[in-house]
Amino acid sequence: MLTTNFLDFDFENPFMNASGVHCMTIKELDELSTSAAGAYIMKSATPEKRAGNSEPRYYDVPLGSINSMGLPNLGFEYYLEYALKQQENTKRPLFFSVAGMSVAENIAMLKEIEASDFAGVTELNLSCPNVPGKPQVAYDFELTEETLNQVFTFFTKPLGVKLPPYFDMAHFDQMAEILNKYPLAYVNSINSIGNGLYIDTTSDQVVIKPKEGFGGIGGQYVKPTALANVRAFYTRLKPEIKIIGTGGILTGQDAYEHLLCGATMLQVGTQLQKEGPAIFERLTKELASIMTLKGYQTIDEFRGKLKVID
């Protein structure tokens, strides 16, 4: 019932982790691989190992989370070595995420992936709002186009891009016009809403240390923005560019709404952090129940068929 065709592979269901959550170490990745998730993605890699920002840098709040992680990861070679070993034991495509601190670093890592035996899907993270002093590439339309121009002079494997949220119809139009120029496999929308602030009312203090408490917001707070971005890109991108919907998925109903807006795959971040990999079993059951109640046998029967008011 939940089988999802994505890049010519039938995944058992559309659920994945969001890169950055429960995917830092081999142990965590192995736990995802044996969970009920249809697929999983590795931690966004930088060329060298990074410790990330000072702690506390993540905080659970009642309606979601706030974080300023600073891309902690074990380095590009760590994840590539894992991916190459893991793909020998599975037919399911692996998702590999890269997030360099510059365009040059991204190009260098993508060239290594292109030259390697990695046969899965690569995600280029153009949305890293939590690195102090570093702007987001995806909010600079000229730099985004320049980056993709360079990438597609040599990269031939399946590639998607992770995007931040946009808030203006003109920006949806501009970014879609750029993305439609390239043979992208998908866009992943959205990353966290950047530079929120949460206050501990007992201490009158911010709850995370980096950037004087400013951090990316995830969870229930962001679902309406995530749905809007999924819908905006679904209706603007050429059909061969699929959408991975990310943001505010706590329940099967949230997942259903992302699919209704046009997503093909779904990533779970904050709630995975709170519940652990067991969440995927719950989400698949809840989504299947909703589909049964509505009389749907497959996701394709309702995916993208959001109704508007005449």
Backbone as CSV, one residue per row, in Angstrom:
resi,resn,N_x,N_y,N_z,CA_x,CA_y,CA_z,C_x,C_y,C_z
1,MET,0.824,-1.218,0.000,0.000,0.000,0.000,0.860,1.272,0.000
2,LEU,1.964,1.255,0.756,2.792,2.444,0.887,3.984,2.456,-0.067
3,THR,4.066,1.467,-0.943,5.189,1.384,-1.868,5.328,2.684,-2.670
4,THR,6.559,3.166,-2.732,6.835,4.455,-3.368,7.937,4.296,-4.404
5,ASN,7.634,4.657,-5.651,8.647,4.593,-6.698,9.376,5.923,-6.759
6,PHE,10.684,5.848,-6.539,11.513,7.054,-6.518,12.821,6.726,-7.208
7,LEU,13.128,7.429,-8.281,14.325,7.172,-9.076,14.392,5.717,-9.540
8,ASP,13.250,5.246,-10.017,13.136,3.895,-10.603,13.383,2.772,-9.610
9,PHE,13.229,3.067,-8.317,13.316,2.013,-7.308,12.050,2.045,-6.464
10,ASP,11.514,0.851,-6.159,10.319,0.770,-5.325,10.706,0.629,-3.855
11,PHE,10.580,1.725,-3.115,10.816,1.699,-1.679,9.557,1.187,-0.977
12,GLU,9.727,0.494,0.136,8.584,-0.082,0.845,7.632,0.988,1.361
13,ASN,8.173,2.149,1.679,7.347,3.265,2.125,8.136,4.555,1.893
14,PRO,7.494,5.712,2.000,8.181,6.962,1.644,9.015,7.584,2.758
15,PHE,9.107,6.956,3.921,9.720,7.611,5.074,11.234,7.461,5.124
16,MET,11.895,8.552,5.524,13.341,8.604,5.722,13.628,9.455,6.956
17,ASN,14.851,9.380,7.432,15.316,10.375,8.396,15.705,11.646,7.653
18,ALA,15.670,12.762,8.364,16.250,13.992,7.818,17.743,13.968,8.120
19,SER,18.543,14.357,7.150,19.992,14.355,7.364,20.343,15.226,8.565
20,GLY,21.161,14.677,9.429,21.516,15.381,10.656,20.923,14.746,11.880
21,VAL,19.899,13.907,11.696,19.224,13.282,12.831,19.453,11.771,12.798
22,HIS,20.034,11.252,13.854,20.282,9.821,14.056,21.048,9.207,12.880
23,CYS,22.087,9.910,12.442,22.817,9.409,11.277,24.287,9.800,11.302
24,MET,24.801,10.146,12.471,26.191,10.575,12.595,27.162,9.402,12.509
25,THR,26.878,8.348,13.284,27.808,7.225,13.409,27.308,6.000,12.654
26,ILE,28.204,5.059,12.442,27.815,3.794,11.807,26.737,3.104,12.627
27,LYS,26.846,3.163,13.944,25.835,2.544,14.815,24.456,3.131,14.540
28,GLU,24.382,4.455,14.484,23.092,5.090,14.229,22.585,4.770,12.831
29,LEU,23.470,4.775,11.852,23.069,4.451,10.480,22.582,3.010,10.371
30,ASP,23.244,2.104,11.068,22.805,0.712,11.064,21.433,0.564,11.703
31,GLU,21.159,1.356,12.735,19.834,1.316,13.363,18.760,1.808,12.403
32,LEU,19.084,2.809,11.612,18.139,3.264,10.594,17.927,2.200,9.523
33,SER,19.010,1.522,9.164,18.921,0.532,8.080,18.031,-0.642,8.451
34,THR,17.902,-0.924,9.752,17.065,-2.046,10.200,15.720,-1.568,10.743
35,SER,15.449,-0.282,10.651,14.166,0.266,11.110,13.115,0.073,10.022
36,ALA,11.905,0.563,10.301,10.821,0.469,9.317,10.869,1.580,8.277
37,ALA,11.897,2.429,8.313,12.019,3.498,7.311,12.220,2.900,5.928
38,GLY,11.615,3.512,4.923,11.779,3.027,3.560,13.171,3.264,3.020
39,ALA,13.825,4.337,3.504,15.178,4.690,3.079,15.811,5.504,4.194
40,TYR,17.095,5.785,4.055,17.746,6.655,5.039,18.893,7.392,4.380
41,ILE,19.255,8.523,5.019,20.294,9.377,4.480,21.364,9.605,5.539
42,MET,22.600,9.743,5.096,23.707,9.944,6.015,23.820,11.408,6.434
43,LYS,24.593,11.633,7.480,24.859,12.985,7.974,25.518,13.809,6.873
44,SER,25.120,15.064,6.761,25.770,15.934,5.787,27.268,16.000,6.082
45,ALA,28.057,15.627,5.084,29.498,15.523,5.278,30.222,16.777,4.820
46,THR,31.260,17.133,5.559,32.225,18.135,5.146,33.521,17.392,4.820
47,PRO,34.449,18.016,4.100,35.657,17.283,3.699,36.416,16.654,4.870
48,GLU,36.487,17.370,5.985,37.161,16.857,7.176,36.172,16.765,8.331
49,LYS,36.518,15.982,9.316,35.697,15.839,10.516,35.478,17.206,11.170
50,ARG,34.259,17.455,11.652,33.941,18.704,12.342,33.305,18.406,13.694
51,ALA,33.755,19.141,14.703,33.152,18.997,16.028,31.816,19.731,16.117
52,GLY,31.625,20.748,15.284,30.396,21.516,15.310,30.445,22.638,16.325
53,ASN,29.296,23.258,16.553,29.217,24.399,17.456,29.267,23.980,18.922
54,SER,29.474,24.968,19.780,29.521,24.715,21.227,28.171,24.246,21.742
55,GLU,28.178,23.450,22.778,26.938,22.965,23.395,26.576,23.837,24.594
56,PRO,25.280,23.907,24.931,24.152,23.225,24.285,23.824,23.841,22.928
57,ARG,23.566,22.970,21.970,23.308,23.434,20.599,22.014,22.863,20.021
58,TYR,21.339,22.009,20.784,20.022,21.468,20.405,19.146,21.492,21.641
59,TYR,17.866,21.838,21.446,16.960,21.899,22.595,15.545,21.545,22.132
60,ASP,14.942,20.576,22.814,13.543,20.240,22.548,12.645,21.289,23.174
61,VAL,11.706,21.796,22.402,10.716,22.741,22.908,9.332,22.149,22.675
62,PRO,8.300,22.683,23.342,6.987,22.015,23.308,6.438,21.719,21.920
63,LEU,6.653,22.598,20.964,6.103,22.385,19.622,7.174,22.035,18.591
64,GLY,8.346,21.630,19.062,9.379,21.267,18.094,10.767,21.287,18.687
65,SER,11.660,22.016,18.024,13.054,22.057,18.468,13.723,23.321,17.949
66,ILE,14.836,23.649,18.580,15.712,24.706,18.084,17.125,24.169,18.120
67,ASN,17.893,24.442,17.065,19.257,23.924,17.050,20.179,24.851,16.273
68,SER,21.434,24.797,16.659,22.499,25.438,15.892,23.698,24.500,15.975
69,MET,23.620,23.427,15.207,24.575,22.327,15.350,25.961,22.661,14.790
70,GLY,26.002,23.391,13.672,27.289,23.714,13.071,27.907,22.566,12.296
71,LEU,27.060,21.713,11.747,27.508,20.596,10.903,28.536,19.666,11.562
72,PRO,28.263,19.185,12.772,29.160,18.163,13.313,29.046,16.894,12.478
73,ASN,30.177,16.330,12.082,30.148,15.081,11.319,31.533,14.455,11.353
74,LEU,31.616,13.219,10.921,32.869,12.474,11.023,33.707,12.540,9.757
75,GLY,33.316,13.384,8.826,34.130,13.619,7.647,33.721,12.794,6.442
76,PHE,33.963,13.356,5.273,33.525,12.778,4.005,33.969,11.333,3.820
77,GLU,35.223,11.030,4.082,35.735,9.681,3.832,35.057,8.640,4.713
78,TYR,34.713,9.026,5.936,34.022,8.120,6.866,32.701,7.656,6.253
79,TYR,31.927,8.597,5.722,30.609,8.256,5.184,30.709,7.575,3.821
80,LEU,31.687,7.954,3.021,31.847,7.286,1.729,32.255,5.832,1.923
81,GLU,33.149,5.593,2.851,33.567,4.212,3.121,32.387,3.378,3.604
82,TYR,31.580,3.958,4.483,30.380,3.252,4.959,29.426,2.965,3.808
83,ALA,29.194,3.955,2.973,28.246,3.808,1.864,28.690,2.719,0.898
84,LEU,29.970,2.689,0.580,30.468,1.697,-0.369,30.330,0.282,0.195
85,LYS,30.575,0.127,1.494,30.417,-1.189,2.115,28.949,-1.577,2.208
86,GLN,28.127,-0.616,2.581,26.715,-0.908,2.795,25.998,-1.260,1.502
87,GLN,26.357,-0.610,0.414,25.633,-0.878,-0.834,25.926,-2.268,-1.390
88,GLU,26.989,-2.898,-0.908,27.268,-4.275,-1.301,26.255,-5.244,-0.716
89,ASN,25.581,-4.818,0.370,24.696,-5.718,1.108,23.221,-5.393,0.938
90,THR,22.908,-4.423,0.091,21.511,-4.038,-0.062,21.228,-3.610,-1.498
91,LYS,20.015,-3.841,-1.928,19.585,-3.356,-3.240,19.002,-1.946,-3.131
92,ARG,18.664,-1.560,-1.900,18.030,-0.268,-1.671,19.046,0.855,-1.855
93,PRO,18.770,1.842,-2.699,19.724,2.947,-2.891,19.988,3.697,-1.593
94,LEU,21.238,4.062,-1.373,21.618,4.867,-0.222,21.598,6.343,-0.604
95,PHE,21.362,7.197,0.380,21.372,8.639,0.169,22.575,9.229,0.900
96,PHE,23.390,9.962,0.172,24.640,10.523,0.684,24.521,12.040,0.627
97,SER,24.727,12.704,1.758,24.568,14.168,1.815,25.913,14.853,1.966
98,VAL,26.130,15.900,1.174,27.350,16.700,1.299,26.976,18.158,1.554
99,ALA,27.765,18.795,2.419,27.511,20.192,2.768,28.833,20.875,3.061
100,GLY,29.533,21.230,2.015,30.811,21.902,2.199,30.641,23.309,2.739
101,MET,31.740,23.861,3.247,31.715,25.220,3.783,31.921,26.264,2.685
102,SER,32.077,25.791,1.457,32.240,26.684,0.306,31.823,25.922,-0.935
103,VAL,31.614,26.639,-2.022,31.301,25.987,-3.294,32.442,25.061,-3.702
104,ALA,33.667,25.511,-3.490,34.832,24.702,-3.864,34.854,23.371,-3.117
105,GLU,34.504,23.396,-1.833,34.473,22.146,-1.065,33.388,21.216,-1.585
106,ASN,32.230,21.766,-1.925,31.161,20.934,-2.481,31.587,20.304,-3.809
107,ILE,32.196,21.087,-4.658,32.637,20.581,-5.956,33.656,19.465,-5.770
108,ALA,34.585,19.652,-4.841,35.614,18.646,-4.602,35.006,17.332,-4.116
109,MET,34.038,17.400,-3.199,33.412,16.173,-2.700,32.580,15.493,-3.784
110,LEU,31.864,16.294,-4.564,31.061,15.703,-5.641,31.945,15.035,-6.693
111,LYS,33.108,15.597,-6.938,34.037,14.955,-7.880,34.527,13.614,-7.343
112,GLU,34.728,13.534,-6.035,35.125,12.256,-5.444,34.012,11.222,-5.558
113,ILE,32.780,11.666,-5.332,31.638,10.749,-5.462,31.501,10.281,-6.905
114,GLU,31.644,11.208,-7.833,31.543,10.862,-9.257,32.594,9.828,-9.646
115,ALA,33.789,9.953,-9.097,34.886,9.038,-9.449,34.824,7.722,-8.688
116,SER,33.979,7.646,-7.671,33.914,6.453,-6.825,32.926,5.438,-7.387
117,ASP,32.778,4.317,-6.686,31.811,3.288,-7.067,30.455,3.498,-6.407
118,PHE,30.276,4.633,-5.764,28.987,4.885,-5.115,27.877,4.925,-6.162
119,ALA,26.845,4.107,-5.942,25.781,3.962,-6.936,24.434,4.466,-6.423
120,GLY,24.446,5.170,-5.293,23.203,5.653,-4.723,22.844,7.057,-5.169
121,VAL,22.215,7.797,-4.263,21.699,9.135,-4.544,22.470,10.146,-3.704
122,THR,22.896,11.222,-4.310,23.631,12.261,-3.591,22.737,13.466,-3.373
123,GLU,22.817,14.027,-2.164,22.088,15.252,-1.851,23.077,16.360,-1.559
124,LEU,22.980,17.444,-2.313,23.818,18.621,-2.100,23.044,19.586,-1.217
125,ASN,23.553,19.802,-0.008,22.856,20.658,0.948,23.209,22.122,0.682
126,LEU,22.275,22.830,0.076,22.469,24.249,-0.203,21.908,25.114,0.921
127,SER,21.513,24.464,2.016,20.851,25.167,3.110,21.486,24.783,4.434
128,CYS,22.466,25.558,4.846,23.141,25.314,6.127,23.061,26.576,6.963
129,PRO,21.916,26.811,7.612,21.721,28.095,8.301,22.421,28.208,9.646
130,ASN,23.033,27.136,10.125,23.534,27.158,11.491,25.055,27.227,11.599
131,VAL,25.713,27.633,10.537,27.168,27.804,10.579,27.465,29.292,10.728
132,PRO,28.002,29.696,11.885,28.226,31.134,12.124,29.059,31.787,11.032
133,GLY,28.578,32.933,10.536,29.327,33.702,9.547,29.194,33.220,8.124
134,LYS,28.451,32.118,7.909,28.316,31.564,6.563,26.877,31.750,6.072
135,PRO,26.676,32.459,4.973,25.320,32.611,4.436,24.866,31.334,3.733
136,GLN,23.574,31.243,3.534,23.033,30.094,2.811,23.166,30.312,1.307
137,VAL,23.727,29.335,0.638,23.855,29.415,-0.820,22.486,29.575,-1.465
138,ALA,21.498,28.853,-0.977,20.194,28.821,-1.633,19.411,30.123,-1.515
139,TYR,19.858,31.049,-0.686,19.233,32.373,-0.650,19.949,33.350,-1.576
140,ASP,21.005,32.883,-2.213,21.738,33.680,-3.199,21.491,33.021,-4.553
141,PHE,20.539,33.534,-5.304,20.108,32.861,-6.532,21.229,32.779,-7.562
142,GLU,22.026,33.825,-7.662,23.134,33.805,-8.624,24.158,32.736,-8.248
143,LEU,24.469,32.638,-6.959,25.440,31.644,-6.508,24.887,30.226,-6.663
144,THR,23.592,30.065,-6.439,22.965,28.758,-6.645,23.130,28.312,-8.096
145,GLU,22.833,29.214,-9.017,22.953,28.873,-10.435,24.409,28.621,-10.816
146,GLU,25.297,29.432,-10.303,26.721,29.244,-10.570,27.202,27.888,-10.060
147,THR,26.731,27.511,-8.868,27.114,26.230,-8.279,26.619,25.063,-9.125
148,LEU,25.343,25.107,-9.502,24.776,24.012,-10.289,25.395,23.946,-11.683
149,ASN,25.735,25.091,-12.239,26.443,25.100,-13.529,27.741,24.311,-13.433
150,GLN,28.489,24.553,-12.368,29.750,23.838,-12.180,29.520,22.351,-11.953
151,VAL,28.553,22.033,-11.111,28.296,20.630,-10.757,27.966,19.800,-11.990
152,PHE,27.099,20.328,-12.828,26.623,19.509,-13.943,27.542,19.543,-15.166
153,THR,28.727,20.129,-15.016,29.735,19.946,-16.060,30.408,18.585,-15.932
154,PHE,30.261,17.940,-14.743,30.946,16.658,-14.546,30.098,15.601,-13.834
155,PHE,29.093,16.008,-13.082,28.381,15.037,-12.238,27.270,14.358,-13.026
156,THR,27.284,13.032,-13.057,26.331,12.280,-13.878,25.434,11.358,-13.062
157,LYS,25.674,11.258,-11.768,24.879,10.369,-10.917,23.650,11.111,-10.385
158,PRO,22.660,10.382,-9.849,21.458,11.054,-9.337,21.797,12.066,-8.245
159,LEU,21.293,13.293,-8.409,21.607,14.371,-7.476,20.349,15.160,-7.135
160,GLY,20.165,15.390,-5.833,19.109,16.273,-5.364,19.709,17.414,-4.573
161,VAL,18.906,18.437,-4.294,19.384,19.566,-3.500,18.453,19.793,-2.316
162,LYS,19.063,20.094,-1.172,18.308,20.443,0.032,18.163,21.958,0.069
163,LEU,16.917,22.417,0.242,16.626,23.847,0.185,16.103,24.369,1.513
164,PRO,16.364,25.644,1.797,15.743,26.294,2.948,14.312,26.677,2.586
165,PRO,13.543,27.135,3.546,12.203,27.629,3.215,12.263,28.979,2.509
166,TYR,11.331,29.170,1.586,11.148,30.477,0.947,9.786,31.008,1.370
167,PHE,9.655,32.333,1.340,8.466,32.959,1.906,7.779,33.933,0.959
168,ASP,8.241,33.992,-0.268,7.692,34.954,-1.219,7.414,34.236,-2.531
169,MET,6.268,34.483,-3.124,5.921,33.821,-4.382,6.968,34.086,-5.464
170,ALA,7.514,35.297,-5.473,8.535,35.619,-6.476,9.778,34.751,-6.288
171,HIS,10.096,34.415,-5.053,11.262,33.565,-4.796,11.010,32.122,-5.226
172,PHE,9.783,31.642,-5.028,9.439,30.316,-5.559,9.647,30.298,-7.074
173,ASP,9.159,31.345,-7.722,9.276,31.421,-9.178,10.738,31.468,-9.617
174,GLN,11.530,32.302,-8.955,12.940,32.460,-9.335,13.733,31.169,-9.126
175,MET,13.539,30.547,-7.974,14.307,29.332,-7.693,13.870,28.193,-8.610
176,ALA,12.584,28.062,-8.859,12.103,27.002,-9.752,12.651,27.189,-11.164
177,GLU,12.717,28.435,-11.613,13.256,28.710,-12.950,14.710,28.248,-13.042
178,ILE,15.477,28.455,-11.976,16.872,28.007,-11.955,16.945,26.486,-11.929
179,LEU,16.208,25.867,-11.017,16.289,24.410,-10.839,15.843,23.653,-12.087
180,ASN,14.870,24.203,-12.793,14.355,23.536,-13.994,15.371,23.461,-15.134
181,LYS,16.468,24.187,-15.014,17.504,24.169,-16.057,18.396,22.929,-15.966
182,TYR,18.295,22.192,-14.868,19.276,21.134,-14.612,18.606,19.764,-14.467
183,PRO,19.380,18.697,-14.699,18.839,17.334,-14.585,18.829,16.837,-13.144
184,LEU,18.211,17.606,-12.274,18.122,17.228,-10.866,17.159,16.062,-10.686
185,ALA,17.479,15.201,-9.719,16.584,14.093,-9.401,15.444,14.561,-8.502
186,TYR,15.757,15.477,-7.586,14.743,15.938,-6.642,15.191,17.215,-5.959
187,VAL,14.228,17.854,-5.285,14.539,18.887,-4.305,13.975,18.427,-2.970
188,ASN,14.704,18.728,-1.911,14.280,18.400,-0.556,13.896,19.698,0.126
189,SER,12.630,19.803,0.501,12.110,21.059,1.031,11.202,20.745,2.234
190,ILE,11.543,21.239,3.424,12.460,22.344,3.711,13.492,21.939,4.763
191,ASN,14.569,22.724,4.827,15.431,22.681,5.989,14.735,23.498,7.086
192,SER,15.327,23.562,8.255,14.698,24.299,9.350,14.533,25.777,8.990
193,ILE,13.586,26.420,9.670,13.412,27.866,9.507,14.510,28.543,10.315
194,GLY,15.359,29.285,9.633,16.573,29.800,10.252,16.348,30.917,11.255
195,ASN,17.238,30.956,12.237,17.359,32.085,13.155,16.098,32.408,13.945
196,GLY,15.536,31.333,14.543,14.515,31.535,15.556,15.187,31.722,16.913
197,LEU,14.384,32.060,17.912,14.901,32.272,19.266,13.893,31.708,20.257
198,TYR,14.372,30.947,21.232,13.495,30.394,22.263,14.058,30.767,23.623
199,ILE,13.170,31.186,24.533,13.599,31.678,25.851,13.094,30.758,26.956
200,ASP,13.968,30.401,27.858,13.607,29.689,29.080,13.028,30.729,30.029
201,THR,11.731,30.642,30.291,11.068,31.701,31.063,11.430,31.668,32.539
202,THR,11.978,30.561,33.015,12.413,30.494,34.412,13.696,31.285,34.628
203,SER,14.624,31.131,33.684,15.932,31.774,33.833,16.082,33.048,33.008
204,ASP,15.078,33.344,32.161,15.172,34.487,31.238,16.409,34.382,30.349
205,GLN,16.704,33.158,29.929,17.922,32.895,29.164,17.579,32.110,27.904
206,VAL,18.389,32.314,26.871,18.227,31.493,25.677,18.589,30.047,26.017
207,VAL,18.187,29.111,25.150,18.351,27.693,25.489,19.497,27.008,24.754
208,ILE,20.074,27.684,23.751,21.256,27.146,23.082,22.358,28.199,23.105
209,LYS,23.600,27.734,23.059,24.744,28.628,23.223,25.187,29.344,21.946
210,PRO,25.278,28.645,20.785,25.812,29.319,19.585,24.950,30.506,19.156
211,LYS,25.592,31.470,18.558,24.914,32.618,17.950,23.978,33.334,18.927
212,GLU,24.370,33.349,20.208,23.587,34.019,21.249,22.140,33.532,21.286
213,GLY,21.959,32.245,20.988,20.640,31.636,21.108,19.848,31.514,19.830
214,PHE,20.336,32.091,18.738,19.633,31.986,17.457,19.849,30.599,16.859
215,GLY,18.779,29.983,16.350,18.936,28.647,15.773,17.796,28.277,14.851
216,GLY,17.969,27.178,14.161,16.952,26.691,13.237,15.782,26.065,13.981
217,ILE,14.573,26.381,13.532,13.357,25.880,14.173,12.812,24.699,13.378
218,GLY,12.467,23.622,14.085,11.865,22.454,13.448,10.661,21.979,14.234
219,GLY,9.977,20.959,13.707,8.827,20.401,14.403,7.519,21.016,13.956
220,GLN,6.523,20.964,14.870,5.182,21.434,14.534,5.167,22.884,14.053
221,TYR,6.054,23.690,14.585,6.113,25.096,14.193,6.200,25.268,12.675
222,VAL,6.909,24.369,12.005,7.277,24.619,10.612,6.389,23.921,9.589
223,LYS,5.432,23.103,10.044,4.665,22.331,9.061,3.945,23.191,8.020
224,PRO,3.243,24.262,8.394,2.580,25.052,7.351,3.554,25.622,6.323
225,THR,4.725,26.055,6.777,5.734,26.570,5.850,6.262,25.448,4.965
226,ALA,6.482,24.277,5.552,6.971,23.140,4.772,5.961,22.725,3.708
227,LEU,4.706,22.635,4.084,3.669,22.258,3.119,3.593,23.269,1.981
228,ALA,3.700,24.537,2.315,3.640,25.576,1.284,4.801,25.448,0.313
229,ASN,5.989,25.164,0.819,7.156,25.026,-0.038,7.059,23.774,-0.903
230,VAL,6.596,22.672,-0.332,6.401,21.454,-1.123,5.419,21.724,-2.256
231,ARG,4.308,22.345,-1.920,3.287,22.616,-2.940,3.803,23.581,-4.005
232,ALA,4.494,24.634,-3.562,4.990,25.633,-4.510,5.944,25.006,-5.517
233,PHE,6.839,24.154,-5.052,7.796,23.549,-5.982,7.156,22.425,-6.802
234,TYR,6.225,21.696,-6.215,5.529,20.651,-6.973,4.811,21.240,-8.186
235,THR,4.252,22.411,-8.014,3.489,23.026,-9.111,4.358,23.840,-10.062
236,ARG,5.640,24.026,-9.744,6.521,24.832,-10.584,7.643,24.044,-11.255
237,LEU,8.056,22.943,-10.671,9.172,22.192,-11.230,8.696,21.225,-12.309
238,LYS,9.578,20.915,-13.245,9.238,19.934,-14.273,8.990,18.584,-13.599
239,PRO,8.116,17.752,-14.168,7.669,16.528,-13.489,8.796,15.565,-13.114
240,GLU,9.895,15.566,-13.857,10.974,14.626,-13.550,11.760,15.000,-12.292
241,ILE,11.579,16.226,-11.791,12.213,16.607,-10.524,11.219,16.319,-9.399
242,LYS,11.504,15.325,-8.600,10.608,14.923,-7.523,10.823,15.794,-6.287
243,ILE,9.913,15.670,-5.338,9.977,16.450,-4.107,10.113,15.506,-2.915
244,ILE,11.093,15.773,-2.054,11.128,15.146,-0.736,10.591,16.174,0.241
245,GLY,9.513,15.825,0.929,8.882,16.737,1.868,9.446,16.556,3.266
246,THR,9.904,17.649,3.852,10.514,17.611,5.181,9.994,18.783,5.998
247,GLY,9.607,18.509,7.225,9.193,19.603,8.101,7.868,19.350,8.781
248,GLY,7.914,19.149,10.093,6.690,19.054,10.878,5.955,17.734,10.768
249,ILE,6.645,16.661,10.405,5.976,15.358,10.325,6.078,14.664,11.684
250,LEU,4.967,14.671,12.413,4.875,14.017,13.720,3.962,12.804,13.672
251,THR,3.001,12.835,12.732,1.966,11.802,12.658,1.745,11.365,11.216
252,GLY,0.971,10.304,11.062,0.599,9.862,9.731,-0.199,10.910,8.987
253,GLN,-0.992,11.701,9.713,-1.762,12.775,9.071,-0.838,13.829,8.486
254,ASP,0.224,14.180,9.216,1.197,15.132,8.684,1.830,14.588,7.408
255,ALA,2.164,13.309,7.425,2.759,12.673,6.247,1.782,12.708,5.073
256,TYR,0.514,12.389,5.343,-0.519,12.402,4.305,-0.607,13.782,3.653
257,GLU,-0.538,14.833,4.464,-0.656,16.194,3.931,0.541,16.551,3.044
258,HIS,1.729,16.137,3.430,2.903,16.364,2.580,2.730,15.674,1.230
259,LEU,2.241,14.440,1.246,2.030,13.690,0.005,0.931,14.344,-0.830
260,LEU,-0.113,14.802,-0.174,-1.212,15.479,-0.865,-0.715,16.735,-1.568
261,CYS,0.265,17.399,-0.976,0.837,18.604,-1.583,1.786,18.287,-2.731
262,GLY,2.201,17.011,-2.862,3.016,16.629,-4.006,4.325,15.937,-3.697
263,ALA,4.638,15.730,-2.421,5.885,15.043,-2.082,5.843,13.589,-2.510
264,THR,7.011,13.057,-2.855,7.131,11.633,-3.193,7.761,10.843,-2.047
265,MET,8.793,11.423,-1.424,9.400,10.845,-0.229,9.243,11.845,0.905
266,LEU,9.432,11.358,2.156,9.215,12.185,3.338,10.367,12.002,4.312
267,GLN,10.867,13.097,4.855,11.924,13.000,5.858,11.432,13.517,7.210
268,VAL,11.889,12.844,8.250,11.472,13.151,9.616,12.703,13.560,10.418
269,GLY,12.646,14.716,11.052,13.788,15.225,11.797,13.529,15.322,13.289
270,THR,12.863,16.399,13.716,12.665,16.656,15.143,12.013,15.485,15.860
271,GLN,10.956,14.929,15.289,10.250,13.857,15.993,11.070,12.571,16.041
272,LEU,11.913,12.348,15.040,12.851,11.226,15.103,13.836,11.441,16.239
273,GLN,14.303,12.664,16.409,15.208,12.991,17.507,14.548,12.688,18.849
274,LYS,13.262,12.961,18.944,12.541,12.778,20.210,12.175,11.314,20.475
275,GLU,11.803,10.576,19.425,11.289,9.218,19.611,12.282,8.116,19.264
276,GLY,13.248,8.414,18.399,14.146,7.370,17.931,13.557,6.633,16.735
277,PRO,14.319,5.675,16.146,13.911,5.019,14.904,12.604,4.238,14.971
278,ALA,12.123,3.933,16.169,10.838,3.235,16.282,9.691,4.067,15.709
279,ILE,9.908,5.361,15.537,8.864,6.232,15.010,8.375,5.785,13.638
280,PHE,9.257,5.169,12.855,8.879,4.840,11.477,7.806,3.758,11.421
281,GLU,7.830,2.861,12.362,6.778,1.836,12.408,5.433,2.490,12.720
282,ARG,5.441,3.424,13.664,4.202,4.128,14.004,3.687,4.940,12.816
283,LEU,4.570,5.682,12.160,4.145,6.524,11.047,3.576,5.715,9.888
284,THR,4.207,4.596,9.569,3.701,3.784,8.456,2.309,3.237,8.770
285,LYS,2.093,2.829,10.011,0.771,2.315,10.400,-0.274,3.418,10.341
286,GLU,0.090,4.603,10.839,-0.867,5.708,10.840,-1.208,6.160,9.430
287,LEU,-0.225,6.239,8.554,-0.490,6.639,7.173,-1.350,5.599,6.467
288,ALA,-1.047,4.332,6.671,-1.844,3.262,6.048,-3.289,3.313,6.525
289,SER,-3.500,3.620,7.805,-4.859,3.696,8.353,-5.652,4.831,7.707
290,ILE,-4.991,5.959,7.521,-5.659,7.107,6.885,-6.031,6.771,5.446
291,MET,-5.121,6.120,4.741,-5.404,5.747,3.348,-6.570,4.773,3.263
292,THR,-6.597,3.816,4.170,-7.704,2.844,4.196,-9.025,3.555,4.451
293,LEU,-9.019,4.477,5.422,-10.225,5.226,5.761,-10.745,6.023,4.572
294,LYS,-9.831,6.549,3.761,-10.214,7.354,2.616,-10.416,6.534,1.336
295,GLY,-10.137,5.237,1.426,-10.376,4.354,0.292,-9.268,4.322,-0.742
296,TYR,-8.059,4.694,-0.347,-6.932,4.687,-1.273,-6.131,3.394,-1.133
297,GLN,-5.756,2.817,-2.264,-4.922,1.615,-2.281,-3.444,1.949,-2.454
298,THR,-3.163,3.090,-3.094,-1.782,3.498,-3.350,-1.631,4.992,-3.090
299,ILE,-0.416,5.420,-2.828,-0.129,6.831,-2.603,-0.371,7.648,-3.872
300,ASP,-0.073,7.062,-5.027,-0.226,7.797,-6.281,-1.675,8.203,-6.561
301,GLU,-2.623,7.558,-5.891,-4.025,7.908,-6.096,-4.356,9.298,-5.557
302,PHE,-3.577,9.784,-4.588,-3.893,11.093,-4.010,-2.703,12.050,-4.015
303,ARG,-1.520,11.566,-4.326,-0.339,12.429,-4.258,-0.472,13.626,-5.204
304,GLY,-0.278,14.809,-4.663,-0.350,16.039,-5.450,-1.744,16.559,-5.700
305,LYS,-2.767,15.837,-5.237,-4.152,16.206,-5.576,-4.806,17.069,-4.522
306,LEU,-4.075,18.053,-4.050,-4.602,19.017,-3.098,-5.702,19.840,-3.760
307,LYS,-6.807,20.009,-3.061,-7.928,20.776,-3.592,-7.813,22.240,-3.157
308,VAL,-8.230,23.137,-4.029,-8.302,24.552,-3.673,-9.737,25.017,-3.761
309,ILE,-10.025,26.165,-3.174,-11.380,26.698,-3.164,-11.615,27.524,-4.428
310,ASP,-12.643,27.171,-5.180,-12.951,27.892,-6.418,-13.449,29.304,-6.106
